[in-house]
mmCIF file of C-alpha atoms in Angstrom:
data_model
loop_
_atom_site.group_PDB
_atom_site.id
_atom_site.type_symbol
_atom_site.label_atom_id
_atom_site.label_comp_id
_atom_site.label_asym_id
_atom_site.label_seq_id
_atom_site.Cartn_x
_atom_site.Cartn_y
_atom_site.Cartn_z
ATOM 1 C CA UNK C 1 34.647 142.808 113.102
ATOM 2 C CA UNK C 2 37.280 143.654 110.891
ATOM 3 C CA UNK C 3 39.717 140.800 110.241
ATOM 4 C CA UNK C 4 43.355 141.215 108.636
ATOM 5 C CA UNK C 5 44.748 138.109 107.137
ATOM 6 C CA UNK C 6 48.681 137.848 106.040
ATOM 7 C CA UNK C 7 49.911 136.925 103.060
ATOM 8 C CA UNK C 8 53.966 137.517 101.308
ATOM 9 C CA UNK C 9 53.742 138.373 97.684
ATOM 10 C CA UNK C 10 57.043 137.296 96.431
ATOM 11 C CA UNK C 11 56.781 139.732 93.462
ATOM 12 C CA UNK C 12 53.968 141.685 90.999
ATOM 13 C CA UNK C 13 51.296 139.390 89.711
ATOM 14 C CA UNK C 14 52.505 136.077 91.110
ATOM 15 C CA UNK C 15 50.636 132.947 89.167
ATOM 16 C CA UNK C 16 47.965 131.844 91.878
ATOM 17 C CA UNK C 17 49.116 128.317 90.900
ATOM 18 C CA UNK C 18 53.032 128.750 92.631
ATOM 19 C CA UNK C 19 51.114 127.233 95.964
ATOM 20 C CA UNK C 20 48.260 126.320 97.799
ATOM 21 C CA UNK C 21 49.107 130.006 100.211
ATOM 22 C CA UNK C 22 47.278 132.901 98.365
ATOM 23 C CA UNK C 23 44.197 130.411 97.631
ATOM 24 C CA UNK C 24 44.027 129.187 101.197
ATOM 25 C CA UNK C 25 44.338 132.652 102.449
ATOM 26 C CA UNK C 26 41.080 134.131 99.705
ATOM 27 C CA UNK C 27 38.868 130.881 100.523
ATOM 28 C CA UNK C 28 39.424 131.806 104.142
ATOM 29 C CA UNK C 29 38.736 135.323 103.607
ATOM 30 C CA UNK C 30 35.968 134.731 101.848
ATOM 31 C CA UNK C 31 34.337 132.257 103.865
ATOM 32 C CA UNK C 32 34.543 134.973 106.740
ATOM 33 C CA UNK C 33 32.842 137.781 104.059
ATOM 34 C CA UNK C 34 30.023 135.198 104.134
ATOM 35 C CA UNK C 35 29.725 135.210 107.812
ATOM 36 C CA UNK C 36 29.402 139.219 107.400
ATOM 37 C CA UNK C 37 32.661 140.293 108.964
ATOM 38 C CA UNK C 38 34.597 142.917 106.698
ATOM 39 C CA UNK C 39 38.056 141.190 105.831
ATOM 40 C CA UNK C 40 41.309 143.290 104.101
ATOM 41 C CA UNK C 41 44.607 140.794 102.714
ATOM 42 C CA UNK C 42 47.809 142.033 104.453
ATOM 43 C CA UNK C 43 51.242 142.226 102.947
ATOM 44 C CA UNK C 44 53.748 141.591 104.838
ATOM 45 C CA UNK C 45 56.286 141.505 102.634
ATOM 46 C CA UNK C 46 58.801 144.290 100.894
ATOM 47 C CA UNK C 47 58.574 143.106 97.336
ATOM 48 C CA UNK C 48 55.359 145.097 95.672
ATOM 49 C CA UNK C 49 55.205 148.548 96.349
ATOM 50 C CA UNK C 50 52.270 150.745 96.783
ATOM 51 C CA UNK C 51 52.376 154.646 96.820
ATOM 52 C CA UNK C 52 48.639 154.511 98.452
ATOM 53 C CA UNK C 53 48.019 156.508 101.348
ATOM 54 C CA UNK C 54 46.424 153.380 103.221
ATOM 55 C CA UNK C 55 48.945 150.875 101.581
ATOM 56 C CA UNK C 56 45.672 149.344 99.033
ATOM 57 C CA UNK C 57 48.038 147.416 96.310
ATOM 58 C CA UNK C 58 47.020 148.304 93.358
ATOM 59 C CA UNK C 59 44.778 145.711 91.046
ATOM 60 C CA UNK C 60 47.472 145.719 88.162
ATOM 61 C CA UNK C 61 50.274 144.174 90.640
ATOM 62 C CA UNK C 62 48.047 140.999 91.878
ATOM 63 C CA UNK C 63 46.875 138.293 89.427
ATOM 64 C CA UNK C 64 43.298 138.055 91.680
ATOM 65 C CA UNK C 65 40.504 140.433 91.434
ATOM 66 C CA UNK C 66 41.622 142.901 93.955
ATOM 67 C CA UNK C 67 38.180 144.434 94.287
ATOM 68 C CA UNK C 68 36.333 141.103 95.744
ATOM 69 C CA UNK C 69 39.718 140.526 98.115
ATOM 70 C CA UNK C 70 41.670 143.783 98.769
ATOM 71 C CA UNK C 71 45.167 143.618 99.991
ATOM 72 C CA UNK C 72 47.249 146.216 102.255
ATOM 73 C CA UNK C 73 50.533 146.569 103.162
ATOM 74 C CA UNK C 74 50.582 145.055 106.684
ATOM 75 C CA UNK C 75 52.212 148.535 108.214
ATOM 76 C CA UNK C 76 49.982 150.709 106.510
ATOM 77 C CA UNK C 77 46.798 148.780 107.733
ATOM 78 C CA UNK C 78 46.945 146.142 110.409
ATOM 79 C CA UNK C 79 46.063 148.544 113.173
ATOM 80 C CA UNK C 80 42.541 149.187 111.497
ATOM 81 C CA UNK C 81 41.884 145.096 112.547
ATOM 82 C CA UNK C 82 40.720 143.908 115.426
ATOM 83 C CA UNK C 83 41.512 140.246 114.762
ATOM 84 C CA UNK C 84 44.793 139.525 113.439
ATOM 85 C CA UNK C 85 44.822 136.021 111.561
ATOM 86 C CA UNK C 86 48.673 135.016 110.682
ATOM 87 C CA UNK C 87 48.388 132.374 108.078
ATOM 88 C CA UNK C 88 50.351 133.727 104.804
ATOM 89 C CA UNK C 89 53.849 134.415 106.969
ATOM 90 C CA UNK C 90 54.634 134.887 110.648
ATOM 91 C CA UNK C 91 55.533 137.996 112.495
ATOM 92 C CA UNK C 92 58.692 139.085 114.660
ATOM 93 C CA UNK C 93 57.535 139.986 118.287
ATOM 94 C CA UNK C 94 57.913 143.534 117.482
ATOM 95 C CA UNK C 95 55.284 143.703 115.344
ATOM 96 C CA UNK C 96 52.687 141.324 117.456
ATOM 97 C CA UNK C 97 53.579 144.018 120.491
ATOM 98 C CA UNK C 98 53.148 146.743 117.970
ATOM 99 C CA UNK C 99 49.336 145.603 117.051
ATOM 100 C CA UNK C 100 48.223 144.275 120.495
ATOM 101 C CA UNK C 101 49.176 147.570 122.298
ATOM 102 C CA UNK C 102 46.675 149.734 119.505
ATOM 103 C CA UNK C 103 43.968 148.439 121.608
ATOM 104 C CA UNK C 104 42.298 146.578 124.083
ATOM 105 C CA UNK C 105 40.379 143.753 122.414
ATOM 106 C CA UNK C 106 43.179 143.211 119.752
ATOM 107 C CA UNK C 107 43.111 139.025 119.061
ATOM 108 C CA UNK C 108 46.234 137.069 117.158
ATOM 109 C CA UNK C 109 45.195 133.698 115.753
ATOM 110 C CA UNK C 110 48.150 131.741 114.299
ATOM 111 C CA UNK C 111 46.797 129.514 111.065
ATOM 112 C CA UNK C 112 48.457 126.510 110.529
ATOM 113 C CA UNK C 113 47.728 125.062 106.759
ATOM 114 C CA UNK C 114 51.054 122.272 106.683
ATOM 115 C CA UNK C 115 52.423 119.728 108.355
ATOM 116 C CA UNK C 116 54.854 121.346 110.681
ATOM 117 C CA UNK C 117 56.173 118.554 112.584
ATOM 118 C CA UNK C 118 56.742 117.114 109.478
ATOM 119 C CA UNK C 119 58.727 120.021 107.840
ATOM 120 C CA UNK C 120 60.464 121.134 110.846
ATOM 121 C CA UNK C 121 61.797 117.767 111.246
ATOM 122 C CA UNK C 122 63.189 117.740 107.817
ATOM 123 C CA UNK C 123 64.703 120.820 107.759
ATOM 124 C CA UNK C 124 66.811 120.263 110.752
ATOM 125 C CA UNK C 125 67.850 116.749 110.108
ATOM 126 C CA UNK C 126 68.407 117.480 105.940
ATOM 127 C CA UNK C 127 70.854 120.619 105.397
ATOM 128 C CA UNK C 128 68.773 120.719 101.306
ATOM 129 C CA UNK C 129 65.588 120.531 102.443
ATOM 130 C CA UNK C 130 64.254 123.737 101.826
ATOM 131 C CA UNK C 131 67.544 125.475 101.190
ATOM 132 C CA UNK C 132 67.578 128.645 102.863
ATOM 133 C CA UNK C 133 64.852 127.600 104.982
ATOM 134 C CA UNK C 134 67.010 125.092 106.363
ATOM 135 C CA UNK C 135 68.122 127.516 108.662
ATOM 136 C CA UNK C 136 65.341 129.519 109.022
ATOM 137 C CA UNK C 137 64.159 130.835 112.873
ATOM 138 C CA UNK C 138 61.156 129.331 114.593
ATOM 139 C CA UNK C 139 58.710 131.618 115.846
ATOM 140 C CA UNK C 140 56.192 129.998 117.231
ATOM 141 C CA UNK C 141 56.710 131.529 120.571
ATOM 142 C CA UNK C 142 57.911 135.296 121.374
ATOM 143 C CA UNK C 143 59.716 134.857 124.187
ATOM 144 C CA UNK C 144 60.826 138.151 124.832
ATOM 145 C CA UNK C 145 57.423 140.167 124.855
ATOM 146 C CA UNK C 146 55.236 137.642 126.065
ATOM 147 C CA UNK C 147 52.439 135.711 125.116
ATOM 148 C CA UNK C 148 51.184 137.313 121.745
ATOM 149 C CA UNK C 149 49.043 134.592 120.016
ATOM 150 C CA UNK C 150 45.795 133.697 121.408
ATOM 151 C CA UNK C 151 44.537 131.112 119.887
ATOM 152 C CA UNK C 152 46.224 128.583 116.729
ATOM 153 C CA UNK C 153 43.876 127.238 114.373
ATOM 154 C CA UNK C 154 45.001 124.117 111.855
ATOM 155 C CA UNK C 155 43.086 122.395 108.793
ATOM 156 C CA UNK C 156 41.834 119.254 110.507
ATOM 157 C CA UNK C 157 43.990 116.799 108.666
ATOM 158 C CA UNK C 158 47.154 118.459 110.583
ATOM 159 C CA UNK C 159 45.519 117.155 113.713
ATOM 160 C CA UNK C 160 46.923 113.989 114.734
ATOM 161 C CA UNK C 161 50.528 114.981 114.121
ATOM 162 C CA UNK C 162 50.540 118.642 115.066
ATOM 163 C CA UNK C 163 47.926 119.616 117.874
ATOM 164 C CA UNK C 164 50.240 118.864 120.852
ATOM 165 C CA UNK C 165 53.149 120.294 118.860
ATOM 166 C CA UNK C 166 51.683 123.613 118.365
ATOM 167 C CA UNK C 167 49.812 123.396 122.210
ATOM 168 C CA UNK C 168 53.319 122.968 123.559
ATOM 169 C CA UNK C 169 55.211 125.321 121.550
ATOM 170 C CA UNK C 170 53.364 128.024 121.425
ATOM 171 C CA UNK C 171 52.677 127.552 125.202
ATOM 172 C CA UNK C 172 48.936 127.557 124.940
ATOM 173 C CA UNK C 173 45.714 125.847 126.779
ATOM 174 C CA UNK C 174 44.600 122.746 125.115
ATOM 175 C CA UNK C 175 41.520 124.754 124.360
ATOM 176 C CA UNK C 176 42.988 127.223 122.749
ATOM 177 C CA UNK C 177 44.284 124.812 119.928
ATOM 178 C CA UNK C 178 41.675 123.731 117.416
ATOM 179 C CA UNK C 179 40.841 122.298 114.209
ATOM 180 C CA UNK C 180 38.963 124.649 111.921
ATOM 181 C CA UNK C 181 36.958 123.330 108.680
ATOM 182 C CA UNK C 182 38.985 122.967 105.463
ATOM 183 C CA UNK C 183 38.038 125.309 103.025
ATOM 184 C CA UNK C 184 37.881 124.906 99.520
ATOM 185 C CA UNK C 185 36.600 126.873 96.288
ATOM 186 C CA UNK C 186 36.039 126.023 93.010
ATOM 187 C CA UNK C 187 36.242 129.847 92.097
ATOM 188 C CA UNK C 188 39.826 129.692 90.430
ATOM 189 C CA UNK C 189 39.141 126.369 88.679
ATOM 190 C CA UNK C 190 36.140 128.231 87.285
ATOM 191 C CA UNK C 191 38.389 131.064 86.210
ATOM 192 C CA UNK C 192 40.978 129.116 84.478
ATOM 193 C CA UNK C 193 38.707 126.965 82.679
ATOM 194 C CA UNK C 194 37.040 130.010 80.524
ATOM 195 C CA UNK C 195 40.477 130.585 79.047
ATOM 196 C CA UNK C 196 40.585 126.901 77.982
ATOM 197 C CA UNK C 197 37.628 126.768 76.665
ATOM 198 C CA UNK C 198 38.731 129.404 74.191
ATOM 199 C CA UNK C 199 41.568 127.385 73.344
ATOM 200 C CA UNK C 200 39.026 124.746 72.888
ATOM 201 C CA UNK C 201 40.566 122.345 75.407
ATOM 202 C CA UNK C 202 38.420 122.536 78.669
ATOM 203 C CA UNK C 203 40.757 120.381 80.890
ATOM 204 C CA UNK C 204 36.920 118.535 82.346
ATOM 205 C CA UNK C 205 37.166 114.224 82.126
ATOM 206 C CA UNK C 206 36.701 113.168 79.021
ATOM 207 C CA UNK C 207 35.921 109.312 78.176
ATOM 208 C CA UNK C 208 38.641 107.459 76.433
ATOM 209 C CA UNK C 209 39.744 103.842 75.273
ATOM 210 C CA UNK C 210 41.828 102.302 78.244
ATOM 211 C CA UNK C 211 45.134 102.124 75.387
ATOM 212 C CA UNK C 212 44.477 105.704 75.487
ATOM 213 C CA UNK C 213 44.505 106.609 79.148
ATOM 214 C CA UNK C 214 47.023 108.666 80.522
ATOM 215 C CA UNK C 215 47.534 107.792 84.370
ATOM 216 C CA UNK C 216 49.701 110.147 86.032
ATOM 217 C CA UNK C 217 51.106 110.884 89.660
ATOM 218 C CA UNK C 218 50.922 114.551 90.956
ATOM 219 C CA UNK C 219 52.200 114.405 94.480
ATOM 220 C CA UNK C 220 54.804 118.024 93.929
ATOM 221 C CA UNK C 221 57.830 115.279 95.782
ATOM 222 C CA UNK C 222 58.810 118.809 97.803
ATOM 223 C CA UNK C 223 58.775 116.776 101.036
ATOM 224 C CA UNK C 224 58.028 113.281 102.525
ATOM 225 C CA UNK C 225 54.153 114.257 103.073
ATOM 226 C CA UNK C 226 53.327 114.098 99.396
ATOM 227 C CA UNK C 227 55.793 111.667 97.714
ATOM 228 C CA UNK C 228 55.152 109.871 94.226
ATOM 229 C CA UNK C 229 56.639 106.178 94.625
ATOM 230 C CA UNK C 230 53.409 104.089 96.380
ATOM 231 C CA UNK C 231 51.229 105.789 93.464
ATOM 232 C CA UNK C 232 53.915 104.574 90.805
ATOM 233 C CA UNK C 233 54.038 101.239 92.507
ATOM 234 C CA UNK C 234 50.256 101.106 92.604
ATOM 235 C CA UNK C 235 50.225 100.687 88.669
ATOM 236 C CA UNK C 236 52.880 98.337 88.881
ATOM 237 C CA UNK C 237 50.899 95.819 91.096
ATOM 238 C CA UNK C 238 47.552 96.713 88.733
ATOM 239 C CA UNK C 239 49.243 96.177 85.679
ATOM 240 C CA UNK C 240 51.653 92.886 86.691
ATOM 241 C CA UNK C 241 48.516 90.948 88.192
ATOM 242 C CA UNK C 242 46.223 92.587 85.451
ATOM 243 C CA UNK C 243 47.843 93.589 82.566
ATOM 244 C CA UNK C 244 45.757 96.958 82.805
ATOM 245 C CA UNK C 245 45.974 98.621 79.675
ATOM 246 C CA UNK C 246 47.006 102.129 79.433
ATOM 247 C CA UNK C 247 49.270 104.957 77.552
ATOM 248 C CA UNK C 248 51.786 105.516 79.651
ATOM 249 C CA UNK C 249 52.647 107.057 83.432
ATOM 250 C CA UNK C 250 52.926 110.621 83.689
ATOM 251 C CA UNK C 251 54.873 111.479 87.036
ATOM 252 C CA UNK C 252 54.446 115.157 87.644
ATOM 253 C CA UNK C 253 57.145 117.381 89.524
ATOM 254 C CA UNK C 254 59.734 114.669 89.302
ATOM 255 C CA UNK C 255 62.203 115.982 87.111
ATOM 256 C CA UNK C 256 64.621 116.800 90.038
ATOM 257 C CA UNK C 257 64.360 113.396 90.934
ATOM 258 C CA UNK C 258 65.936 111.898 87.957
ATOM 259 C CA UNK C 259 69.418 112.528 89.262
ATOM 260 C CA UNK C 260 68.619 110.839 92.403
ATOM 261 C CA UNK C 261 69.852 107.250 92.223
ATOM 262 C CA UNK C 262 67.919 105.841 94.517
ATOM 263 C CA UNK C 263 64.506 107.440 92.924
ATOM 264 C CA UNK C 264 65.521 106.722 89.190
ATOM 265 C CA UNK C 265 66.837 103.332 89.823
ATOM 266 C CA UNK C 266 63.667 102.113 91.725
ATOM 267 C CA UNK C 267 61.419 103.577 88.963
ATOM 268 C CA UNK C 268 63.726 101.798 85.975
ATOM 269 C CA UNK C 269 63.271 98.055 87.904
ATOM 270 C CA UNK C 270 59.651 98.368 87.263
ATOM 271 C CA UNK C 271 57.899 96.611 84.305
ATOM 272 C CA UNK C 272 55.396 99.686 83.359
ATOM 273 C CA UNK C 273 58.786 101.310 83.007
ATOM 274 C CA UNK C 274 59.851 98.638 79.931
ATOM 275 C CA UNK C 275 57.093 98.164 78.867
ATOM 276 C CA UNK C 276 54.945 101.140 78.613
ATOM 277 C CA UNK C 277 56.672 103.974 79.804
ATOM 278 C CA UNK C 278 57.233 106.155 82.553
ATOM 279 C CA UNK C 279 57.288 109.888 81.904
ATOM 280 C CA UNK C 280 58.629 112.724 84.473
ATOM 281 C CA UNK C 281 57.699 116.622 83.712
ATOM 282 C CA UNK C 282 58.730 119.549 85.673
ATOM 283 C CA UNK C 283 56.311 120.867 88.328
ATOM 284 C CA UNK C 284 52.734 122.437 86.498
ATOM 285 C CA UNK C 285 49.624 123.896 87.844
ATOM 286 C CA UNK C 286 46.888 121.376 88.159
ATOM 287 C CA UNK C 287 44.956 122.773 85.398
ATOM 288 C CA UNK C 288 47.768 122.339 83.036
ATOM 289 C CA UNK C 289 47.935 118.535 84.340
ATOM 290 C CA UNK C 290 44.411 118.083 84.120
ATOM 291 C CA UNK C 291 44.113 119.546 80.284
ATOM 292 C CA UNK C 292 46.988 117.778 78.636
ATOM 293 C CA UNK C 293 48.649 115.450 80.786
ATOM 294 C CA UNK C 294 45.874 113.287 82.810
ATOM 295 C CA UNK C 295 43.191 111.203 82.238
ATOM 296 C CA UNK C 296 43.023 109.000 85.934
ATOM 297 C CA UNK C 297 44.888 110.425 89.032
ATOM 298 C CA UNK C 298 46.449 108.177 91.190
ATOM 299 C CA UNK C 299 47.695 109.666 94.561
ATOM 300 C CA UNK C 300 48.909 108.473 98.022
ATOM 301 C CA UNK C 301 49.748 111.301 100.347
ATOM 302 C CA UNK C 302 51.311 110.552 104.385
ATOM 303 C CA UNK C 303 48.335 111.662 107.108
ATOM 304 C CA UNK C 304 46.877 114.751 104.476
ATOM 305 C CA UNK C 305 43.961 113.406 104.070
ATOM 306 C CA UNK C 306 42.515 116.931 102.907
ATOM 307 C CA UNK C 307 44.345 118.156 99.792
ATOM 308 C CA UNK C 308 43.282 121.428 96.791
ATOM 309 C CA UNK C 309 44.355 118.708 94.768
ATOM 310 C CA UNK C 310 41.779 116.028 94.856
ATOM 311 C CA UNK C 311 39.093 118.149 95.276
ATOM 312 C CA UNK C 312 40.341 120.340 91.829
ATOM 313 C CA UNK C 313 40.396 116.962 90.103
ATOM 314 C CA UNK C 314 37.072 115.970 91.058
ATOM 315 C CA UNK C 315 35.198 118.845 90.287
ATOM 316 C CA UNK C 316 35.997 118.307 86.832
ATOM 317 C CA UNK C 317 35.408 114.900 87.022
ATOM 318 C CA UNK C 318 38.328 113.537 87.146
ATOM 319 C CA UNK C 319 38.982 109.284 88.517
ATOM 320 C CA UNK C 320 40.926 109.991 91.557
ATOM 321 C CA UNK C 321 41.898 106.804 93.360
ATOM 322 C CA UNK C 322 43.532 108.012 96.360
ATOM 323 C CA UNK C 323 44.107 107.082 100.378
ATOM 324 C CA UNK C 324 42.037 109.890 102.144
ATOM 325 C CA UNK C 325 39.650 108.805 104.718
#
């Protein structure tokens, strides 16, 4: 079977690290390589361009290795699929028509990798939330030529907020709606962590005195799912009914918050912030965190009980104390 997954590059070489998308969308594909089906990337997008007579985008414009996990433009390739997986971006009706009429066996699966109830709800009660996607179109359901989708898939911790959601918008049998296994790959940790080790800082655990420990926070505070202030208040309760000993608190992807009285005035009532400091930085790939700005992760995230994040942590050993069941 030959399987098409989408993806939107943004522009050339895109760090891998922007978002969880591009990974999620190569530790699918390659999970299905496994199983022996031939699987192609597709761009949907209009921002890299590709003079190739089957749309291949060439290896100096993405920052993966192009070879392993090739990528098409979506117009110049889709057709060749006979399973159409949207996970990367959505498609207008149109298109959907466009690729179930090139055959008879032609399957759409929608992939759903966030919390959708969650962000919808937020972007139509909060103007800011997600600028421009505040008033973006829904398309989970193309009204107007049918029934495209056949089946929706979602990474099981989506499950308990989202199944019905997605069953009743995009108008399909309860059977058709299903939790696939999360999928996860140490293969970009890997890569990263060659080019530290020539700077001679491999960001892997590394014992230290507890007046030396940096803890730090790095929930990315984009939306209510993944929010820093339980974490924060965690090592306030530690340290005010056990004087824990540590550096300071690192709060990553916070900076934006600072100008938010409610945020900044909650964090400056707390005694770690007197007395041993409360730091914010701009938002960082985890690597970065994990090399120079971490030494014990403490995270709380809302019903995600699956996150890249804990996972990259542990593998290099990282304390994670955390709320996942």
């Amino acid at each position: 079977m030959v399987i098409g997954i989408t993806l939107g590059l943004r522009k050339e070489n895109e760090s891998m690290w922007v978002n969880g998308i591009k990974m999620n969308a190569i530790f699918l594909m390659n999970a299905l390589l496994k199983c022996g089906h031939e699987v192609v990337l597709l761009d949907t997008s209009v921002n890299v361009e590709t003079d190739d007579l089957y749309g291949k985008i060439p290896d100096d414009k993405v920052i993966w290795n192009s070879k392993d996990f090739p990528i098409y433009k979506f117009n110049k390739y889709a057709l060749k699929c006979d399973t159409l997986i949207l996970l990367g971006t959505t498609l207008l009706g149109e298109m959907l028509k466009w690729f179930k009429q090139s055959g008879p066996n032609k399957k759409i699966v929608r992939y759903m990798c966030g919390n959708n109830y969650v962000i919808d709800m937020e972007r139509s009660i909060f103007k800011e939330v997600g600028s421009e996607l505040a008033d973006a179109i829904t398309s989970y359901r193309t009204v107007e030529h049918g029934l495209m989708v056949d089946e929706c898939w979602y990474v099981p911790q989506q499950g308990y907020q989202n199944h019905h959601y997605y069953r009743v918008l995009m108008d399909l049998p309860d059977d058709k709606v299903k939790p696939v296994p999360f999928v996860w790959d140490p293969m970009f940790i890997d890569e990263i962590e060659t080019k530290y080790s020539d700077l001679g800082s491999i960001p892997v655990y590394q014992a230290k005195d507890n007046k030396d420990k940096v803890l730090c926070v790095m929930e990315p505070n984009m939306n209510v799912v993944k929010y820093n202030l339980i974490p924060a208040l965690i090592v306030e309760d530690a340290y005010n009914k056990y004087k824990i000993d540590f550096k300071h608190l690192n709060i990553i992807s916070s900076v934006h918050l600072a100008n938010k009285k409610v945020w900044s005035s909650t964090i400056h009532q707390l005694n770690i912030f007197r007395e041993k400091g409360v730091k914010s930085s701009h938002r960082i790939p985890v690597h970065a965190i994990l090399a120079y700005a971490a030494d014990i992760i403490i995270s709380h995230q809302w019903e995600n009980p699956l996150n890249y994040s804990y996972l990259d942590a542990m593998y290099l050993q990282f304390p994670l104390l955390h709320n996942a069941d």
